[in-house]
Short mmCIF file of C-alpha atoms and ligand atoms in Angstrom, two decimals:
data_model
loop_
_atom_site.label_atom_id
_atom_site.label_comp_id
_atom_site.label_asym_id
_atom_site.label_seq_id
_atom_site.Cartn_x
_atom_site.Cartn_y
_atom_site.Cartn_z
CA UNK A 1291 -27.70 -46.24 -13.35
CA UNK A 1292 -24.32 -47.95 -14.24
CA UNK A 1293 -22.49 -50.45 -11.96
CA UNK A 1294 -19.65 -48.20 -11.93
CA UNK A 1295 -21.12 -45.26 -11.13
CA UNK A 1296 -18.60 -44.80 -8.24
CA UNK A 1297 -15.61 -45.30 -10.62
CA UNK A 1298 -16.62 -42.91 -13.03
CA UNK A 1299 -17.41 -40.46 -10.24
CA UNK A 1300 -14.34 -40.95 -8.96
CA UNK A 1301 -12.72 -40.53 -12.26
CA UNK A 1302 -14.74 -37.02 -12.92
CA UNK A 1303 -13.32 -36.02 -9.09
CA UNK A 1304 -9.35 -36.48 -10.39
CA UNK A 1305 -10.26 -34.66 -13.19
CA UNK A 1306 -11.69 -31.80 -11.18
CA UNK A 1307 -8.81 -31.62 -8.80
CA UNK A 1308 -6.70 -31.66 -11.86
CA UNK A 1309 -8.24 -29.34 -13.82
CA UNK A 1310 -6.10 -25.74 -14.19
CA UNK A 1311 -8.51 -23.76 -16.24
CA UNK A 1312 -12.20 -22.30 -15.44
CA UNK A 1313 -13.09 -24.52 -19.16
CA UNK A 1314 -11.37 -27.49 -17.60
CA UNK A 1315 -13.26 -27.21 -14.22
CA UNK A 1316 -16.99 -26.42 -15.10
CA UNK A 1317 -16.28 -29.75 -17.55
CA UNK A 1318 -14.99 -31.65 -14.77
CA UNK A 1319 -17.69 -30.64 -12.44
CA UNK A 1320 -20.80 -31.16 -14.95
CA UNK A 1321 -18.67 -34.53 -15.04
CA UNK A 1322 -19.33 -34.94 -11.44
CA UNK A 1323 -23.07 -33.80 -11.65
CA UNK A 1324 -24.02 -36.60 -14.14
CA UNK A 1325 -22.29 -39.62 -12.16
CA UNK A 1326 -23.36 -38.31 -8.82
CA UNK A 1327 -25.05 -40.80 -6.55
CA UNK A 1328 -28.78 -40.11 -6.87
CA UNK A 1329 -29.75 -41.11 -3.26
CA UNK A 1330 -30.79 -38.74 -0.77
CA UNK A 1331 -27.51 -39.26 1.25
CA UNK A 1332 -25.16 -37.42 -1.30
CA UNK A 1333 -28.20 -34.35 -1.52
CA UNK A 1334 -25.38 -32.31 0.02
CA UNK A 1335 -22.63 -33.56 -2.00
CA UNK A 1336 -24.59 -33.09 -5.19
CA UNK A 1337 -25.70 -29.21 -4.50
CA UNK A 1338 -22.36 -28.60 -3.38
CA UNK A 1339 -21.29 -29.26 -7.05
CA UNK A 1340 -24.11 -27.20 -7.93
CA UNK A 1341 -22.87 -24.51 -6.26
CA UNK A 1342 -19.58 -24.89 -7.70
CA UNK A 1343 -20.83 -25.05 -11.17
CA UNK A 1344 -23.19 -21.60 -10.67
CA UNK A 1345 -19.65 -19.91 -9.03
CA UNK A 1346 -17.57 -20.90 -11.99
CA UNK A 1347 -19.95 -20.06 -14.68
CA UNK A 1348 -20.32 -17.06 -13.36
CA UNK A 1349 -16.63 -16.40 -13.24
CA UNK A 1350 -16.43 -17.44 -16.78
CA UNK A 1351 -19.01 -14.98 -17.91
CA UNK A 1352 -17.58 -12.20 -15.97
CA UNK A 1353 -14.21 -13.09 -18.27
CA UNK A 1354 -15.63 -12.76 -20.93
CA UNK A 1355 -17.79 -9.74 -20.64
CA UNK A 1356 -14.07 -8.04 -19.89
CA UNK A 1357 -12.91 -9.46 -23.14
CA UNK A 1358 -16.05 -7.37 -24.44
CA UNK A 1359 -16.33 -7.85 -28.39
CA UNK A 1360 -13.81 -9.04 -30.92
CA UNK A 1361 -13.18 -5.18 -31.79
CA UNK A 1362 -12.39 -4.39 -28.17
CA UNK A 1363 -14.43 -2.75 -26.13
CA UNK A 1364 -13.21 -3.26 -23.24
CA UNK A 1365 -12.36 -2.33 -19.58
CA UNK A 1366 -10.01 -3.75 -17.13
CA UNK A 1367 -11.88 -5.24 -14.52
CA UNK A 1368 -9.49 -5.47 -11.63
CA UNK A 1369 -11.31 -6.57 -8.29
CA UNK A 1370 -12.37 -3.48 -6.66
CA UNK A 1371 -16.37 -2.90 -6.74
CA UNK A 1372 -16.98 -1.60 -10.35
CA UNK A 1373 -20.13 0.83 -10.83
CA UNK A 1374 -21.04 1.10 -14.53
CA UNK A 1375 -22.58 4.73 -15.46
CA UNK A 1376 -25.20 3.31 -19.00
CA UNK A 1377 -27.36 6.20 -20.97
CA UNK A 1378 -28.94 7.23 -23.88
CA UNK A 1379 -26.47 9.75 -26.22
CA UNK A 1380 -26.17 13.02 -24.17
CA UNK A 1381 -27.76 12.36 -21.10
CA UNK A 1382 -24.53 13.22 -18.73
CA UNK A 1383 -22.22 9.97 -18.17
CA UNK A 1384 -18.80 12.28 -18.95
CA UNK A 1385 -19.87 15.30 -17.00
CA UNK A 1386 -21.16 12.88 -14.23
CA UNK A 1387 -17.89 10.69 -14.11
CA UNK A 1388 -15.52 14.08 -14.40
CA UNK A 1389 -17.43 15.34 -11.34
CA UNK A 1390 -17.22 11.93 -8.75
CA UNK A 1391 -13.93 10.61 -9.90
CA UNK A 1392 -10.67 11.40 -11.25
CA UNK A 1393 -11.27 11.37 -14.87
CA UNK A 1394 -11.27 13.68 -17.48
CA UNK A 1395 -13.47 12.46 -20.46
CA UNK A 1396 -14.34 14.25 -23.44
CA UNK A 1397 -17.44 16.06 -22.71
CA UNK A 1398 -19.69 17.46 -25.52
CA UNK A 1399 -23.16 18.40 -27.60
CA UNK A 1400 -21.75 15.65 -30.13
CA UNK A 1401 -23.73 12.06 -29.76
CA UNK A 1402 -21.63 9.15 -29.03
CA UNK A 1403 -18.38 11.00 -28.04
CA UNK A 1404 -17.33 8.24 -25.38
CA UNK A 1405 -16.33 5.90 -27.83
CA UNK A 1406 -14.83 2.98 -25.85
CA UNK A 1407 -15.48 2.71 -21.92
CA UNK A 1408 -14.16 5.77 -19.80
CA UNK A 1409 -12.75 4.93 -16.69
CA UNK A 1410 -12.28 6.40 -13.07
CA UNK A 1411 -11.40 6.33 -9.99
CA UNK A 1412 -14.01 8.02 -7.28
CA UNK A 1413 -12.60 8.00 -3.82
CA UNK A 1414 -14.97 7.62 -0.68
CA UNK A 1415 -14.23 7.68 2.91
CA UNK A 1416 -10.94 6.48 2.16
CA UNK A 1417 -11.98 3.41 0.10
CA UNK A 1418 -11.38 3.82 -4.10
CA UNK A 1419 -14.48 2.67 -6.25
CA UNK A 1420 -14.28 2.33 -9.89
CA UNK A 1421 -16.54 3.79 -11.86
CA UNK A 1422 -16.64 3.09 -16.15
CA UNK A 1423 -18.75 5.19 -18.38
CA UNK A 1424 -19.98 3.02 -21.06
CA UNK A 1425 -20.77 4.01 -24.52
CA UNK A 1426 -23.89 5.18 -25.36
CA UNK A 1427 -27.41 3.41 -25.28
CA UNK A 1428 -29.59 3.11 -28.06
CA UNK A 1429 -32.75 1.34 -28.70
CA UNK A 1430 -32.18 -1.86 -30.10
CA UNK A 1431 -28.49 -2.27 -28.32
CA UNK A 1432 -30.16 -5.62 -27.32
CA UNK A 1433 -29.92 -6.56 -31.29
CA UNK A 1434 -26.53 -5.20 -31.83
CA UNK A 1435 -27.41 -1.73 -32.81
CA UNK A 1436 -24.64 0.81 -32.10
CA UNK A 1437 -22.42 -2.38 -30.61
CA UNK A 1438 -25.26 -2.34 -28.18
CA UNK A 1439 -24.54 -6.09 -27.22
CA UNK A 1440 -21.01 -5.22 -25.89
CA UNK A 1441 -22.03 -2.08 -24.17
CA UNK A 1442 -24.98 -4.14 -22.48
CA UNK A 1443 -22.76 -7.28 -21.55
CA UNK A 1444 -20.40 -4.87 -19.95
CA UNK A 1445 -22.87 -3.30 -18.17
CA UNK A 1446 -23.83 -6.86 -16.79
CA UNK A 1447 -20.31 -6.91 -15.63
CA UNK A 1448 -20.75 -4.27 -12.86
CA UNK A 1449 -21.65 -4.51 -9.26
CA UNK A 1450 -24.46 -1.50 -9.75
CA UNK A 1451 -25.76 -0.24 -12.94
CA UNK A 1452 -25.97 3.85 -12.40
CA UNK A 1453 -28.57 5.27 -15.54
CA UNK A 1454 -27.73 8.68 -16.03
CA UNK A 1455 -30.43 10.94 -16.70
CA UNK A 1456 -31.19 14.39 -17.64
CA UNK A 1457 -33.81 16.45 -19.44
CA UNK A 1458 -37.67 17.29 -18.45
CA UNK A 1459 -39.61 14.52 -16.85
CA UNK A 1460 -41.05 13.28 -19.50
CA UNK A 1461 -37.44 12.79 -21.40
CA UNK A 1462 -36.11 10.87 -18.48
CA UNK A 1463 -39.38 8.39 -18.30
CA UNK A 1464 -38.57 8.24 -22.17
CA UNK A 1465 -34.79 7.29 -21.61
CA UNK A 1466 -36.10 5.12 -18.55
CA UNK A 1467 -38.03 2.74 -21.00
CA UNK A 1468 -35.70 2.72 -23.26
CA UNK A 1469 -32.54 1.73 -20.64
CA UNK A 1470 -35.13 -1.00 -18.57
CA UNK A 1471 -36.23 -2.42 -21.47
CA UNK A 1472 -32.58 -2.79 -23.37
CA UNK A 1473 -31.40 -4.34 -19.76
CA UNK A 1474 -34.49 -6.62 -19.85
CA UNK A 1475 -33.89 -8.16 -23.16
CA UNK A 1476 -30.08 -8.68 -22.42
CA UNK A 1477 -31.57 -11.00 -19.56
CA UNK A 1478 -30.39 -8.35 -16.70
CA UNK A 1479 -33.19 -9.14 -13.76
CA UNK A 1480 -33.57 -5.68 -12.53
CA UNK A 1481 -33.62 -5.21 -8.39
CA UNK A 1482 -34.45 -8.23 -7.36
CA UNK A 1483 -33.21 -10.17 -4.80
CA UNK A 1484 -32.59 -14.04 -6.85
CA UNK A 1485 -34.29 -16.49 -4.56
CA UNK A 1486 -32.50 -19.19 -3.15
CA UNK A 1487 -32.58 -22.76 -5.27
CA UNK A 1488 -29.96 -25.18 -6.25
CA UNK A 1489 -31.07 -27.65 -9.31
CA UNK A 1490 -29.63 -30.86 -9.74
CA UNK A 1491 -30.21 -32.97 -13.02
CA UNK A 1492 -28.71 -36.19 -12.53
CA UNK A 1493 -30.61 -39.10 -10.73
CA UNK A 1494 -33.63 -41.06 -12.47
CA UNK A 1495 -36.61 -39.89 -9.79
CA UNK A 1496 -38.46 -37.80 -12.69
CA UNK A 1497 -39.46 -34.44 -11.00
CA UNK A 1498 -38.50 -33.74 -7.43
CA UNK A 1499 -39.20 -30.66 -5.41
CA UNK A 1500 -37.39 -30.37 -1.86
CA UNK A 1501 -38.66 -27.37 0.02
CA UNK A 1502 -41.72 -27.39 -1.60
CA UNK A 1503 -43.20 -25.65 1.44
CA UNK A 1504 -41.46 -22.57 0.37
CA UNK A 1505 -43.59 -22.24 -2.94
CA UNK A 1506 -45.91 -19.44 -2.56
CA UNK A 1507 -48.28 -19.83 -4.96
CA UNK A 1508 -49.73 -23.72 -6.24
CA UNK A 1509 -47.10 -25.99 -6.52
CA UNK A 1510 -48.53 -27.93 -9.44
CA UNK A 1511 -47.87 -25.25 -11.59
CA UNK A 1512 -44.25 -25.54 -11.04
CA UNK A 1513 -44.51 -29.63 -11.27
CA UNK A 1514 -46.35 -28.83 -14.47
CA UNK A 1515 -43.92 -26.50 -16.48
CA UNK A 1516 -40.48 -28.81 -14.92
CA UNK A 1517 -42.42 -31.58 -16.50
CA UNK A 1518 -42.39 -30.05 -19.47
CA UNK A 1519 -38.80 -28.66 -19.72
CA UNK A 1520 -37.11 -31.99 -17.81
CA UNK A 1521 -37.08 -35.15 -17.60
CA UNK A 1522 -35.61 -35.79 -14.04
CA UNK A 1523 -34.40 -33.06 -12.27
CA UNK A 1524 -34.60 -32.41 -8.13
CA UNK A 1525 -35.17 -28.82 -7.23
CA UNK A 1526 -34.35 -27.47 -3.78
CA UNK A 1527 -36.10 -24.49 -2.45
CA UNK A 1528 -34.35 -22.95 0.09
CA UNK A 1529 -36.55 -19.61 0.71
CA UNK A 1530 -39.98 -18.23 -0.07
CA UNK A 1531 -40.77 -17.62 -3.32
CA UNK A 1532 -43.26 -17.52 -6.45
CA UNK A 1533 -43.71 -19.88 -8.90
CA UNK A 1534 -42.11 -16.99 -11.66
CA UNK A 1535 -39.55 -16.24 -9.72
CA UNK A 1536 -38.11 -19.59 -8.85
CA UNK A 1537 -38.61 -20.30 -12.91
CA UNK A 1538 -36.52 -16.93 -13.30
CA UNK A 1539 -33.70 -18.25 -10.75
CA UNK A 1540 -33.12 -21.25 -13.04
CA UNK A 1541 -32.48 -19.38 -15.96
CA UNK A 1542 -28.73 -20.12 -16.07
CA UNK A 1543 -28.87 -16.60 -18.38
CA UNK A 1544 -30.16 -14.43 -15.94
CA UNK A 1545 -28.14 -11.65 -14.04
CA UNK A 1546 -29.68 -10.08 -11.36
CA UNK A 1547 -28.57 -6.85 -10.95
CA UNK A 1548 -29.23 -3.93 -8.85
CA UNK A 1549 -30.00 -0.34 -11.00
CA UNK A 1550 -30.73 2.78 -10.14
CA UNK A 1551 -30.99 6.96 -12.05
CA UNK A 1552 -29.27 9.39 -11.12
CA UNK A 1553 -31.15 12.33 -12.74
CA UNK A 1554 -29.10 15.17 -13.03
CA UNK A 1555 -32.07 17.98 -13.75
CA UNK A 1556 -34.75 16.38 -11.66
CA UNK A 1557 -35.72 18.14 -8.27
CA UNK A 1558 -37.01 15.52 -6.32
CA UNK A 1559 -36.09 11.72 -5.71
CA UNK A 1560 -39.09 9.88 -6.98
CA UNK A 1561 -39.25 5.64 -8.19
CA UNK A 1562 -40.14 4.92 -11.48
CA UNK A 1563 -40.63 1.92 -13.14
CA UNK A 1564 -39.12 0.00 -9.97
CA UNK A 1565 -35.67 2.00 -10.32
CA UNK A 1566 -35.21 4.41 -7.79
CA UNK A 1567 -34.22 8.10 -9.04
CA UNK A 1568 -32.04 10.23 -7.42
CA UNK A 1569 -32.31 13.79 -8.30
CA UNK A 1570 -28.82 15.15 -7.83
CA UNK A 1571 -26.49 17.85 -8.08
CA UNK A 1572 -24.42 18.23 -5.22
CA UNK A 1573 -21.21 15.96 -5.54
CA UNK A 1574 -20.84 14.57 -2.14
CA UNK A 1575 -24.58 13.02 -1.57
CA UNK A 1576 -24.28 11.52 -5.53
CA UNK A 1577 -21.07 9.70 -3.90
CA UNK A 1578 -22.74 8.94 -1.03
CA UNK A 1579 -26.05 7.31 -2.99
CA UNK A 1580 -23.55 5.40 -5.56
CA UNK A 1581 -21.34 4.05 -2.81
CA UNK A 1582 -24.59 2.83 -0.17
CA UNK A 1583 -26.35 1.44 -3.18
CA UNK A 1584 -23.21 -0.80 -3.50
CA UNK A 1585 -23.72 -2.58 -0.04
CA UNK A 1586 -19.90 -3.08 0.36
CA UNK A 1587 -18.55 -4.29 3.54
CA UNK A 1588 -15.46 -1.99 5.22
CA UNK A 1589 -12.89 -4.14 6.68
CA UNK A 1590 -9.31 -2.66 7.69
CA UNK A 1591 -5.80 -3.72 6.99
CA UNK A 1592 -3.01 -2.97 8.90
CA UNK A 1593 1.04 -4.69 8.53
CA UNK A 1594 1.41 -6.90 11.14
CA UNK A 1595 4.77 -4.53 12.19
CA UNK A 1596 2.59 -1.49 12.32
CA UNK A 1597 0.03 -1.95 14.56
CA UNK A 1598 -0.08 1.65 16.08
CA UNK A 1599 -0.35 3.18 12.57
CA UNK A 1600 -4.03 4.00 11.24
CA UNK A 1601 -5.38 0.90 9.78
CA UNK A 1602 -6.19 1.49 6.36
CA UNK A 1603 -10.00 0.89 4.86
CA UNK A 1604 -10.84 -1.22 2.34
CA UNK A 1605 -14.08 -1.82 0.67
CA UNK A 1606 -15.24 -5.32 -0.60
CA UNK A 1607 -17.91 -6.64 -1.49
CA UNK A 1608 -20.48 -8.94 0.64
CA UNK A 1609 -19.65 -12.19 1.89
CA UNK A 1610 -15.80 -12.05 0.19
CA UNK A 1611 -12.67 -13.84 1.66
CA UNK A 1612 -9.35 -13.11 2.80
CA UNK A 1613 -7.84 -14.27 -0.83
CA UNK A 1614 -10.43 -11.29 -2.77
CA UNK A 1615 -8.84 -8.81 0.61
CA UNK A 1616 -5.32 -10.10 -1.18
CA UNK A 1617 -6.34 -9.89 -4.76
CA UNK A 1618 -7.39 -6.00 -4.64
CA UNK A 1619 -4.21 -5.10 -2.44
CA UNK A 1620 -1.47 -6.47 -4.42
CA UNK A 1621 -1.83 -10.24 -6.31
CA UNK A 1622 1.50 -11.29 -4.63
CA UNK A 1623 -0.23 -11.53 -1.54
CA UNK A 1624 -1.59 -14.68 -2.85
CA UNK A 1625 1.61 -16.23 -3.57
CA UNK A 1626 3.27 -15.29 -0.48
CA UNK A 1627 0.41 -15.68 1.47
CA UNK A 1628 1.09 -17.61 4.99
CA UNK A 1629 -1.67 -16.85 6.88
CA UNK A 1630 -4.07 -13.67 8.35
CA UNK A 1631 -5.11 -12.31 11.92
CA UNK A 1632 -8.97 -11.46 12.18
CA UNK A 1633 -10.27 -9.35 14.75
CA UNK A 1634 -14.02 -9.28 14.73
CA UNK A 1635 -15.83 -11.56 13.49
CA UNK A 1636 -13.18 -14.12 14.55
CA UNK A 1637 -13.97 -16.58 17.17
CA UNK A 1638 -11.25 -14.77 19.37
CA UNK A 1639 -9.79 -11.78 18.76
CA UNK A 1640 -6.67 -12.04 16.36
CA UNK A 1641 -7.54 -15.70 15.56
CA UNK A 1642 -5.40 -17.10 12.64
CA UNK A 1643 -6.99 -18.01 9.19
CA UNK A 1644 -6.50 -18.93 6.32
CA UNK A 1645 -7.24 -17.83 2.37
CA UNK A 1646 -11.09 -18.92 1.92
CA UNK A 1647 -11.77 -17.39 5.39
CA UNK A 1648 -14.89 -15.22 4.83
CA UNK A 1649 -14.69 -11.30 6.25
CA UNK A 1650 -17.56 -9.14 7.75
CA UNK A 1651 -17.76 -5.47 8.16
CA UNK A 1652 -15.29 -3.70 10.29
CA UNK A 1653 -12.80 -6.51 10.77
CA UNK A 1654 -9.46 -5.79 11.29
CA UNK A 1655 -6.77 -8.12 9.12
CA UNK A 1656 -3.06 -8.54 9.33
CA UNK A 1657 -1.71 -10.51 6.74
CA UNK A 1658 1.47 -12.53 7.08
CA UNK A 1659 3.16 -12.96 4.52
CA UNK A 1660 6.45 -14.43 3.21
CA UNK A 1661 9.52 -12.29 2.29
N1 GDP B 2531 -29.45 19.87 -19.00
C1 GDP B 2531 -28.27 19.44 -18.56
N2 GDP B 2531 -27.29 19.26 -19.46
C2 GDP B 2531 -26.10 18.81 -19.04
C3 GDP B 2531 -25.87 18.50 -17.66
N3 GDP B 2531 -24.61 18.04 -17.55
C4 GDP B 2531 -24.08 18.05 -18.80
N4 GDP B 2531 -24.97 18.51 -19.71
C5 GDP B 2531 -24.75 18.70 -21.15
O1 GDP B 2531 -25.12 17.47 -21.81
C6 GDP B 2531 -24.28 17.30 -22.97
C7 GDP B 2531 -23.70 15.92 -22.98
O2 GDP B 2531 -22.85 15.75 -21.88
P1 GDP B 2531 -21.89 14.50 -21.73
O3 GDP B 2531 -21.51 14.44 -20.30
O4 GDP B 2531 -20.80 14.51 -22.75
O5 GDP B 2531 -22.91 13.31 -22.06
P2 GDP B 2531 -22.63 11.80 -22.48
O6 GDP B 2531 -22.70 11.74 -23.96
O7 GDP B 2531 -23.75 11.06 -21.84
O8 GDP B 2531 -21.30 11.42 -21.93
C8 GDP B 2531 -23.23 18.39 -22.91
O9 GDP B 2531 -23.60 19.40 -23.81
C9 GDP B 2531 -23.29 18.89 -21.49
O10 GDP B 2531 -22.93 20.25 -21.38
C10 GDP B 2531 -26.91 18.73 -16.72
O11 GDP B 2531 -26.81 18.53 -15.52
N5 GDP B 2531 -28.10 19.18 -17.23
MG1 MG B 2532 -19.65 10.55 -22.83
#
């Protein structure tokens, strides 16, 4: 520990608050992890940075998988819950996406027609979801085959991952393996729910566990392998949770992400390999399965000078704020923002708040903003 630890804490803080771009901030902030006060007092200051850092990262990945390769595939991600359709060659993505949304791909007997990522619109219950076909899926997309590592990083991009299946039973457990085990080796965790842990690396304690109550099977295994891999490190341990799937959680590379078939020749819904399958063919229930599996929240907008008029639905997804409410209406909103009226989960109805202001289902919002 340095004398100055304060100083150069302080110093990493003005660059944070400084910092303009997601580079400049994550830099900043691992700044701020490393000359962190160790003591237990600043435990909350130090996995608040955490948190921070995981946030950012993630933001920067999701930029990047938009970028796609250098070649350009690519789809716009604007902020509107994105479903990705991924499948082998021929197993249905255009004739799927033609039927839910407002697209009109190229469908036909020719493998790898959809050349670059297809993208539509489906409209439910008055809320607009987008929906992107990839390019096909082939083994060995994990390695690069058939830009495989582009398709797969896009598909890590997307709120659900939709395989699209067709064929006899045995051609769809075929395609199944194929899909899981292409996700699995592009480090996509596949429906699981990511346990709750926040790492910090910075003090000089050696190995710390807080929460260790919360391990469900023996502990020292987890002391054993963090001995291995760090040399001080405090680990907090904020829900139940194996000793794998904590070790999973810190894998900065891991995305968990939640997958399911939609078989379009299968007769009954069945699981398989952990993904649930959908057998499908009439249009409404496949838009109804897509848009539940997204777990989206339904809040409603209406202009502040227009409170008789019907207040129009958007969806979002969980736990997002007033600012991602602004973002997917119109960007200006952000700019122009002043402030918001929340009736719901407010602490009294039509309560005034502010940008970070987090929404629940079925809120109402008015936004004020300036002319
Ligand atoms: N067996 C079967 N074939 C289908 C179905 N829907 C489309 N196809 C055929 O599958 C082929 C590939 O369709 P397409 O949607 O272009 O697949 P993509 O390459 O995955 O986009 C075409 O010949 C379609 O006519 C279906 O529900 N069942
Ligand atoms: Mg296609």
């Amino acid at each position: 520990m340095t004398t100055n630890f304060d100083y150069e804490y302080g110093k990493a803080l003005e660059q944070y608050e400084n910092a303009k771009t997601i580079d400049e901030k994550i830099k900043a902030l691992e700044l701020m992890q490393s000359t962190a006060p160790s003591h237990k007092g600043a435990e909350n200051l130090r996995s608040d940075i955490v948190g921070k850092l995981a946030k950012l990262r993630q933001k920067l990945e999701k930029s990047k998988a938009v970028k796609g390769g250098s070649k350009g595939l690519r789809f716009a991600r604007d902020d509107s819950a994105t479903v990705v359709l991924l499948g082998l060659p021929n197993s249905g993505k255009s004739t799927l996406l033609s039927k839910i949304t407002n697209a009109n791909p190229k469908i036909s007997d020719y493998a790898f027609t959809t050349k670059v990522p297809e993208i539509g619109i489906m409209e439910y219950q008055g809320t607009k979801i987008q929906i992107v076909e990839l390019p096909a899926l082939v083994e060995g997309a994990n390695k690069g085959r058939a830009r495989g590592k582009e398709i797969l990083s896009l598909a890590r991009n997307g709120d659900l991952i939709v395989l699209v299946l067709l064929g006899s039973k045995e051609a769809t457990e075929y395609s199944l393996d194929v899909l899981i085990s292409e996700l699995q080796l592009s480090n996509v965790v596949i429906n699981k729910k990511k346990p709750q842990i926040s790492i910090n690396k910075t003090g000089s304690q050696g190995i710390e566990i807080l929460g260790e109550r919360n391990i469900l099977d023996a502990p020292q295994k987890l002391y054993n392998i963090l001995k291995q891999r760090y040399s001080h490190i405090i680990l907090r341990i904020d829900e139940k949770a194996k000793t794998d799937d904590i070790l999973e959680a810190m894998d900065s590379t891991k995305s968990y992400k939640k997958v399911i078939g939609i078989w379009l020749d299968g007769n009954e819904d069945c699981t398989i390999k952990g993904i649930p399958i959908y057998s499908m063919k009439i249009i409404p229930e496949i838009k109804k399965t897509i848009y539940n599996n997204l777990d989206l929240i339904i809040v409603y907008t209406r202009k502040p000078s227009e409170k008789d008029n019907d207040n129009v639905p958007v969806a979002l997804r969980q736990n997002s704020t007033v600012k991602d409410l602004c973002n997917l209406l119109h960007k200006e909103f952000i700019l122009k923002f002043k402030f918001a009226r929340v009736w719901g989960s407010a602490k009294y109805p039509g309560q005034q708040v502010s940008l970070n202001y987090v929404l629940s289902a079925n809120d109402i919002v008015e936004l004020y903003v300036k002319n």
